[in-house]
JSON list of C-alpha atoms in Angstrom, two decimals:
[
{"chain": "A", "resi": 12, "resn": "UNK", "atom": "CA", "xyz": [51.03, -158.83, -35.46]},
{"chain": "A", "resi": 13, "resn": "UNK", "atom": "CA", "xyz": [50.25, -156.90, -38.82]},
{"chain": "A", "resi": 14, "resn": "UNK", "atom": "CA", "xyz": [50.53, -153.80, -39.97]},
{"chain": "A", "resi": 15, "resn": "UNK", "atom": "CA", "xyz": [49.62, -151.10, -38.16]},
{"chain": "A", "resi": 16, "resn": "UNK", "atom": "CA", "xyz": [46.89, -148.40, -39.18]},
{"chain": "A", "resi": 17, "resn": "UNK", "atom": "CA", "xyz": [47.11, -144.77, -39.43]},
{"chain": "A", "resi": 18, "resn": "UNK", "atom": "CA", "xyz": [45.52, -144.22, -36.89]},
{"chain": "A", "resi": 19, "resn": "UNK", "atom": "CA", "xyz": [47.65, -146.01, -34.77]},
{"chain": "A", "resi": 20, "resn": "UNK", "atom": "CA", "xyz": [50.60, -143.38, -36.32]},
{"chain": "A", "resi": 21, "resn": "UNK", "atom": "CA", "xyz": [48.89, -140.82, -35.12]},
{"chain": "A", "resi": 22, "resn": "UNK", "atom": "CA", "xyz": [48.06, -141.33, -32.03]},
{"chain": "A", "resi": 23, "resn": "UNK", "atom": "CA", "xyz": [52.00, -142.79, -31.14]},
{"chain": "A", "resi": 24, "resn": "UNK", "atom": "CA", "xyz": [52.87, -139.42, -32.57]},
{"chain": "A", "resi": 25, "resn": "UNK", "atom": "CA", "xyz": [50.40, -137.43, -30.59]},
{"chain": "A", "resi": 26, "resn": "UNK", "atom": "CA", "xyz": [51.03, -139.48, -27.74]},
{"chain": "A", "resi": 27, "resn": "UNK", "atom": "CA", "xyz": [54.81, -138.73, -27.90]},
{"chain": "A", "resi": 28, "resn": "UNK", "atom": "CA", "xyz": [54.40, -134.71, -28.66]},
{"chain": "A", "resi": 29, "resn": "UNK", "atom": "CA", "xyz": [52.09, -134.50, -25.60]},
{"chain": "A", "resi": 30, "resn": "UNK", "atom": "CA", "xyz": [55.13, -136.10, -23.34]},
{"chain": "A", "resi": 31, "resn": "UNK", "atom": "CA", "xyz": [57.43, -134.20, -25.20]},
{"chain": "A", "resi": 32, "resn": "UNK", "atom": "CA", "xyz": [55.83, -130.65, -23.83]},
{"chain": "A", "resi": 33, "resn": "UNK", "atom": "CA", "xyz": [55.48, -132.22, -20.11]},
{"chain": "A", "resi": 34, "resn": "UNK", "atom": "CA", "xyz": [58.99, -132.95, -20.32]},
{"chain": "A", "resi": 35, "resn": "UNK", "atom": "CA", "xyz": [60.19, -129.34, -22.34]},
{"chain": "A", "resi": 36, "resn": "UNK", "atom": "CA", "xyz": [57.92, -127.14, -21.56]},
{"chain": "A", "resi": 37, "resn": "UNK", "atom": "CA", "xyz": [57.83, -125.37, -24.82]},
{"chain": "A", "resi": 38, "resn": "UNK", "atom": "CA", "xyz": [56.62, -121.87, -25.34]},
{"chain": "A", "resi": 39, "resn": "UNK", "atom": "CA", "xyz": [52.89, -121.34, -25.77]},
{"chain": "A", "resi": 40, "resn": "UNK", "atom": "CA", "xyz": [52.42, -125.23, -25.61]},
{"chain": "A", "resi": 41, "resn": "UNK", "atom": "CA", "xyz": [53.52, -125.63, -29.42]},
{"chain": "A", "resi": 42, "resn": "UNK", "atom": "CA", "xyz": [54.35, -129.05, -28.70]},
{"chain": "A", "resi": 43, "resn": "UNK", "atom": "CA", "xyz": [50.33, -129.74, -26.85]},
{"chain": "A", "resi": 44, "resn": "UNK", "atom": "CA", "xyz": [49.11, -128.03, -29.45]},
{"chain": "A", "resi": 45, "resn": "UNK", "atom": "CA", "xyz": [50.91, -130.37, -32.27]},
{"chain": "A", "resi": 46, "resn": "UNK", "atom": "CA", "xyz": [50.09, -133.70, -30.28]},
{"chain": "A", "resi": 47, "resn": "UNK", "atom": "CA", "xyz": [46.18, -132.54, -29.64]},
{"chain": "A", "resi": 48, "resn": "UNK", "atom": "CA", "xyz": [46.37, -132.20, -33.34]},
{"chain": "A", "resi": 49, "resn": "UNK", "atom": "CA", "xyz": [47.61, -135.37, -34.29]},
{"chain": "A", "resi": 50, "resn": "UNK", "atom": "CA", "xyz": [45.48, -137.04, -31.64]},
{"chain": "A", "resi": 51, "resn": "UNK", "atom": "CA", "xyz": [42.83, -135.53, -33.60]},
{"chain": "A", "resi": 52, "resn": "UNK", "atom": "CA", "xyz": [43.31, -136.39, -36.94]},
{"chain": "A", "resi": 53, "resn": "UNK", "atom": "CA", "xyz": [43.71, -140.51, -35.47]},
{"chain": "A", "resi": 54, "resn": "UNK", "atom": "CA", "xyz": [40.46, -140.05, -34.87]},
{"chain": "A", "resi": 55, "resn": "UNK", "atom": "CA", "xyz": [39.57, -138.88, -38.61]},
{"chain": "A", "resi": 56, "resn": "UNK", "atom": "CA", "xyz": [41.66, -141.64, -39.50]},
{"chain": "A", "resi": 57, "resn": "UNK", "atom": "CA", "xyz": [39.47, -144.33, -37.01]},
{"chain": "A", "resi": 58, "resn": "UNK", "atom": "CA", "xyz": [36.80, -143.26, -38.95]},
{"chain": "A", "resi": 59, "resn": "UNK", "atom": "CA", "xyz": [38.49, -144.80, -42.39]},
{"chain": "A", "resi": 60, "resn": "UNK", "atom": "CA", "xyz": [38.96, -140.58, -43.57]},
{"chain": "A", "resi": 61, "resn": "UNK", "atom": "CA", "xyz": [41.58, -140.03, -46.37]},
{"chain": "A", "resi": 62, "resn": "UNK", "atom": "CA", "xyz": [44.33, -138.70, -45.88]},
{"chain": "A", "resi": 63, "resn": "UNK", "atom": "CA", "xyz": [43.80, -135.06, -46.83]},
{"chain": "A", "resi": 64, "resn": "UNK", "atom": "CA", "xyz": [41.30, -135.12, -44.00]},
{"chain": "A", "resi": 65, "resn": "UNK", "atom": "CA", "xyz": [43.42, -135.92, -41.61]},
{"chain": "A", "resi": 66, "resn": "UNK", "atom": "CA", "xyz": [46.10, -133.50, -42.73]},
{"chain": "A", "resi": 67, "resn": "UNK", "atom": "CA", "xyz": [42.73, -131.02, -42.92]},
{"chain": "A", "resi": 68, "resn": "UNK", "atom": "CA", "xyz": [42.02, -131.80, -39.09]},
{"chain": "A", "resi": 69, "resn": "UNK", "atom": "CA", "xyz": [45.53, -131.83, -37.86]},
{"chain": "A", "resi": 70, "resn": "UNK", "atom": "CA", "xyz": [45.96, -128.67, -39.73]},
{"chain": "A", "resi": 71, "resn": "UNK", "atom": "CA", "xyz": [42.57, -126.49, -38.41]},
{"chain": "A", "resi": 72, "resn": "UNK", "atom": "CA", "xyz": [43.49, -127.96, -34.77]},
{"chain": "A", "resi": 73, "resn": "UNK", "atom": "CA", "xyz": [46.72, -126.60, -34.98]},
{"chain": "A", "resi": 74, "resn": "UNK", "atom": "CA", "xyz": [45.47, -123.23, -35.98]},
{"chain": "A", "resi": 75, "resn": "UNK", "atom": "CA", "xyz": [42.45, -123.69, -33.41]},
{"chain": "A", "resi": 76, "resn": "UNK", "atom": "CA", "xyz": [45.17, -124.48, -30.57]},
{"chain": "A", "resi": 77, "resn": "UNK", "atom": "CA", "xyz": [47.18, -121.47, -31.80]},
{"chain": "A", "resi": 78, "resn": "UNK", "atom": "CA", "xyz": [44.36, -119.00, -31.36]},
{"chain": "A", "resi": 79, "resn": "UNK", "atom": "CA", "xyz": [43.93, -120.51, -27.78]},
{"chain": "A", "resi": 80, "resn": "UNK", "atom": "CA", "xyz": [47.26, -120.50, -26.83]},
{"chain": "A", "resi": 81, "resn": "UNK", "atom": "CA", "xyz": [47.88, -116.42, -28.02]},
{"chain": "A", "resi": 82, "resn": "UNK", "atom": "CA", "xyz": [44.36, -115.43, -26.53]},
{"chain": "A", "resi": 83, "resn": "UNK", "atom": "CA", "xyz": [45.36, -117.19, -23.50]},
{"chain": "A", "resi": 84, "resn": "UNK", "atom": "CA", "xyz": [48.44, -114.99, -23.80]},
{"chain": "A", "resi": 85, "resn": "UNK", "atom": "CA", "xyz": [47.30, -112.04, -24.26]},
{"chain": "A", "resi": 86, "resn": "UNK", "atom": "CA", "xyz": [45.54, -112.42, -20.88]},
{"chain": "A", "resi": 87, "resn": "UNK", "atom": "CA", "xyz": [48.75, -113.09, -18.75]},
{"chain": "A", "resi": 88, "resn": "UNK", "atom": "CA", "xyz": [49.26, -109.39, -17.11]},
{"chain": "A", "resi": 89, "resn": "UNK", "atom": "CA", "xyz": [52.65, -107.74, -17.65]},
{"chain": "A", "resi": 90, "resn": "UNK", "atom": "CA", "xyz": [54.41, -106.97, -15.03]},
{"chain": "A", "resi": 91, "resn": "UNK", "atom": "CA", "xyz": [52.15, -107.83, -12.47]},
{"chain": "A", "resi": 92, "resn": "UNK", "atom": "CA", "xyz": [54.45, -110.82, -11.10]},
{"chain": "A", "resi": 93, "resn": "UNK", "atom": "CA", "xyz": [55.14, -110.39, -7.55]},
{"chain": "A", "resi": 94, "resn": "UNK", "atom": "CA", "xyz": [58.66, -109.71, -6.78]},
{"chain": "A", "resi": 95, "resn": "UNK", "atom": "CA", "xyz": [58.87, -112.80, -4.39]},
{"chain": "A", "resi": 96, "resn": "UNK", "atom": "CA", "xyz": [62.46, -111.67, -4.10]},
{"chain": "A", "resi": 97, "resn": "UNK", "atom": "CA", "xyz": [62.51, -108.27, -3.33]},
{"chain": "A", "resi": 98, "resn": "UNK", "atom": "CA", "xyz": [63.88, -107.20, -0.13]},
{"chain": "A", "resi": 99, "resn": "UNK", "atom": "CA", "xyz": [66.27, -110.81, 0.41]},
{"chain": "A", "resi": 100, "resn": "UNK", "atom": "CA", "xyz": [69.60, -109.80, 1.99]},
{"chain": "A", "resi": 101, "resn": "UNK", "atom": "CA", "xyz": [72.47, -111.20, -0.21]},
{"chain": "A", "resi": 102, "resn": "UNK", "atom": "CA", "xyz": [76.34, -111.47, 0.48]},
{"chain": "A", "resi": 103, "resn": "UNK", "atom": "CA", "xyz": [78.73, -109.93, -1.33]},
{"chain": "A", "resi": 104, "resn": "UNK", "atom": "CA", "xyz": [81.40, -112.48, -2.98]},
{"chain": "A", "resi": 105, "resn": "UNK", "atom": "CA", "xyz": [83.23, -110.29, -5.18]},
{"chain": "A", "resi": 106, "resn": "UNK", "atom": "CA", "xyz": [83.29, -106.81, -7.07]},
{"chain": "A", "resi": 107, "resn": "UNK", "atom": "CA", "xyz": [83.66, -107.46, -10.77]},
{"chain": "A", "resi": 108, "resn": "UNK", "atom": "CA", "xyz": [83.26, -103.54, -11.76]},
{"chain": "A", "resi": 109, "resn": "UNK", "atom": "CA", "xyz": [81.50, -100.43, -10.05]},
{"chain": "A", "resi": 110, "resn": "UNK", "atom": "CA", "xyz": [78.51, -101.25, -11.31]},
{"chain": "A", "resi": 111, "resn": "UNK", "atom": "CA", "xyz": [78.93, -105.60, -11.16]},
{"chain": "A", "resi": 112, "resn": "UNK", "atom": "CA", "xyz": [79.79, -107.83, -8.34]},
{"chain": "A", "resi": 113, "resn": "UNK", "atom": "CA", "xyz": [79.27, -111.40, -7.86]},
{"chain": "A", "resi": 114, "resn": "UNK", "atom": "CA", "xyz": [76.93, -112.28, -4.44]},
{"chain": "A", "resi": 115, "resn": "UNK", "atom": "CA", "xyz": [75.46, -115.71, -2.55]},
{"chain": "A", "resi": 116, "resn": "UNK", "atom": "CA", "xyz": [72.15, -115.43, -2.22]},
{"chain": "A", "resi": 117, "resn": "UNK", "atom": "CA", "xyz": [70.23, -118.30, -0.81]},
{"chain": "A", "resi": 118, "resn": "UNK", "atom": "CA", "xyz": [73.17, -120.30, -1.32]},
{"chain": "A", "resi": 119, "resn": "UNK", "atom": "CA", "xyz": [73.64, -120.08, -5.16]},
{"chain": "A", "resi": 120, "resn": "UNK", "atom": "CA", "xyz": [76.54, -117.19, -6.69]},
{"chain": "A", "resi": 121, "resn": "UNK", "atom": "CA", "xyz": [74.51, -115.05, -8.45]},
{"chain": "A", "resi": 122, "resn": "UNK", "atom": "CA", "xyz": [75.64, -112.33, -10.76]},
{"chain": "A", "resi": 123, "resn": "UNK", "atom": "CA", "xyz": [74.50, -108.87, -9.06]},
{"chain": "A", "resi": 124, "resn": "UNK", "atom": "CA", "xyz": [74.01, -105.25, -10.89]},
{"chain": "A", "resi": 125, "resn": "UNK", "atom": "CA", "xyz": [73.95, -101.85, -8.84]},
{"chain": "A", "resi": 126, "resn": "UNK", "atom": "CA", "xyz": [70.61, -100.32, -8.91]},
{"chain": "A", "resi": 127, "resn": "UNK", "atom": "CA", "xyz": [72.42, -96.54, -9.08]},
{"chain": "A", "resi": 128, "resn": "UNK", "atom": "CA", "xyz": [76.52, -95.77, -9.99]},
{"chain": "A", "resi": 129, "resn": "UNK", "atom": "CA", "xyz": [78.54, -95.38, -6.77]},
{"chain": "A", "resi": 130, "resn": "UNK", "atom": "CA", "xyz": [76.62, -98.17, -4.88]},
{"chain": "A", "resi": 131, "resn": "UNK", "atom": "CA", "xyz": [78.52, -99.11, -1.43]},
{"chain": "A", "resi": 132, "resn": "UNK", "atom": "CA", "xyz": [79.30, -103.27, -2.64]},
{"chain": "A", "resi": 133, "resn": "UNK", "atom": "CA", "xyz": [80.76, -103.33, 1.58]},
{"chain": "A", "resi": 134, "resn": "UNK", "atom": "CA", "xyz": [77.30, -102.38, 3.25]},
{"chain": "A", "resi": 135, "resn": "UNK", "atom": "CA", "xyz": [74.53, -104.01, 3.46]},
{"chain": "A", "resi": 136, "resn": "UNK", "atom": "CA", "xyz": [72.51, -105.39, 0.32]},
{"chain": "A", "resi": 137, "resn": "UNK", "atom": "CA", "xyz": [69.81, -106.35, -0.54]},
{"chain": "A", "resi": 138, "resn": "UNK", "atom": "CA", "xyz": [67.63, -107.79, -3.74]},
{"chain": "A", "resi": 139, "resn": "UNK", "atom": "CA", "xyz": [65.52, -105.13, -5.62]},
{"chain": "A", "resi": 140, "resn": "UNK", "atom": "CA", "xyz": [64.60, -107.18, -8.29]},
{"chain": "A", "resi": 141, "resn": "UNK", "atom": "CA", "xyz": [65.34, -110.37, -10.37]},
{"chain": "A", "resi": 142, "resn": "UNK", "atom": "CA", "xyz": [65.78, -109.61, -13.89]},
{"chain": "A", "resi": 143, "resn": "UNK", "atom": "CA", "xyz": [66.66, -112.58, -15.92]},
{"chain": "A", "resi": 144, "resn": "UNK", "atom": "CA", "xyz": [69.61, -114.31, -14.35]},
{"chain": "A", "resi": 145, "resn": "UNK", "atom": "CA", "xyz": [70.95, -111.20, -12.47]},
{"chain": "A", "resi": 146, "resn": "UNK", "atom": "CA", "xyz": [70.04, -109.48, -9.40]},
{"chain": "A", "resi": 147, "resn": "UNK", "atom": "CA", "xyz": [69.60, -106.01, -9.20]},
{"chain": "A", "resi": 148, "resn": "UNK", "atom": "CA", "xyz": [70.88, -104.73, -6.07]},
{"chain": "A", "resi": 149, "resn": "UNK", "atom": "CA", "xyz": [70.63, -101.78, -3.70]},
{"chain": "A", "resi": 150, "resn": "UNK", "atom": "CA", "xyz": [71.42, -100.74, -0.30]},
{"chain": "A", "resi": 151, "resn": "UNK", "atom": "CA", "xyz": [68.05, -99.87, 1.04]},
{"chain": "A", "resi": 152, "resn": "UNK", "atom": "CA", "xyz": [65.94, -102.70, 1.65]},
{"chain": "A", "resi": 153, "resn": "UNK", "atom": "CA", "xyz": [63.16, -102.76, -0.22]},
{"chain": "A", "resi": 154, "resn": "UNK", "atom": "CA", "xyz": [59.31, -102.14, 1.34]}
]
């Protein structure tokens, strides 16, 4: 079998970044961006380049793939999601505080927040809006 090329490096090691970021999922695709990168610079190194061109072409497809990825960001509205949520009756497991309780809703125990102080936890409720892991709750259902 021999030794294997650099080029051969580089594309195991783009090869593994880009199943890497299917698997993670990483923020802004930093882990795409990195295995594009090194796919790239196998190619440099194919084409018998030294090695400070293929560190060159990993390096301006990195930044190249950066721009991308925070244009492409920049473009994602905020705010806009719809709040598939909103309006979901929940029921009421616990009161932690007057302002906390803990609540099923669609059979998970969520942690639940009172949209307003003074919040009747023993009427109906229903889901105003997910933020983060929480539920904020209230006791008019949402339009």
């Amino acid at each position: 079998m021999g030794e294997m090329s650099a080029w051969q490096y580089w594309l195991i090691a783009g090869g593994a970044l880009i199943a890497a970021e299917l698997f993670i999922g990483s923020p802004m695709f930093v882990l795409l961006i990195l295995g594009v990168a090194a796919l790239m610079a196998s190619i440099a190194a194919w084409f018998s380049a030294p090695i400070w061109a293929q560190l060159l072409v990993a390096t301006l497809t990195c930044i190249a793939g950066y721009v991308v990825a925070v244009r492409l960001k920049k473009r994602e509205p905020v705010g806009a999601t719809i709040p598939l949520d909103s309006g979901g009756r929940v029921e009421l497991i616990k009161v932690l505080s007057n302002l906390r309780a803990e609540v099923n809703y669609r059979g998970a125990v969520w942690t639940a927040d009172s949209d307003r102080p003074g919040l009747d936890w023993n009427g109906p409720l229903y889901v105003k809006e997910v933020r983060g892991t929480s539920l904020v709750v209230t006791s008019e259902k949402p339009n």
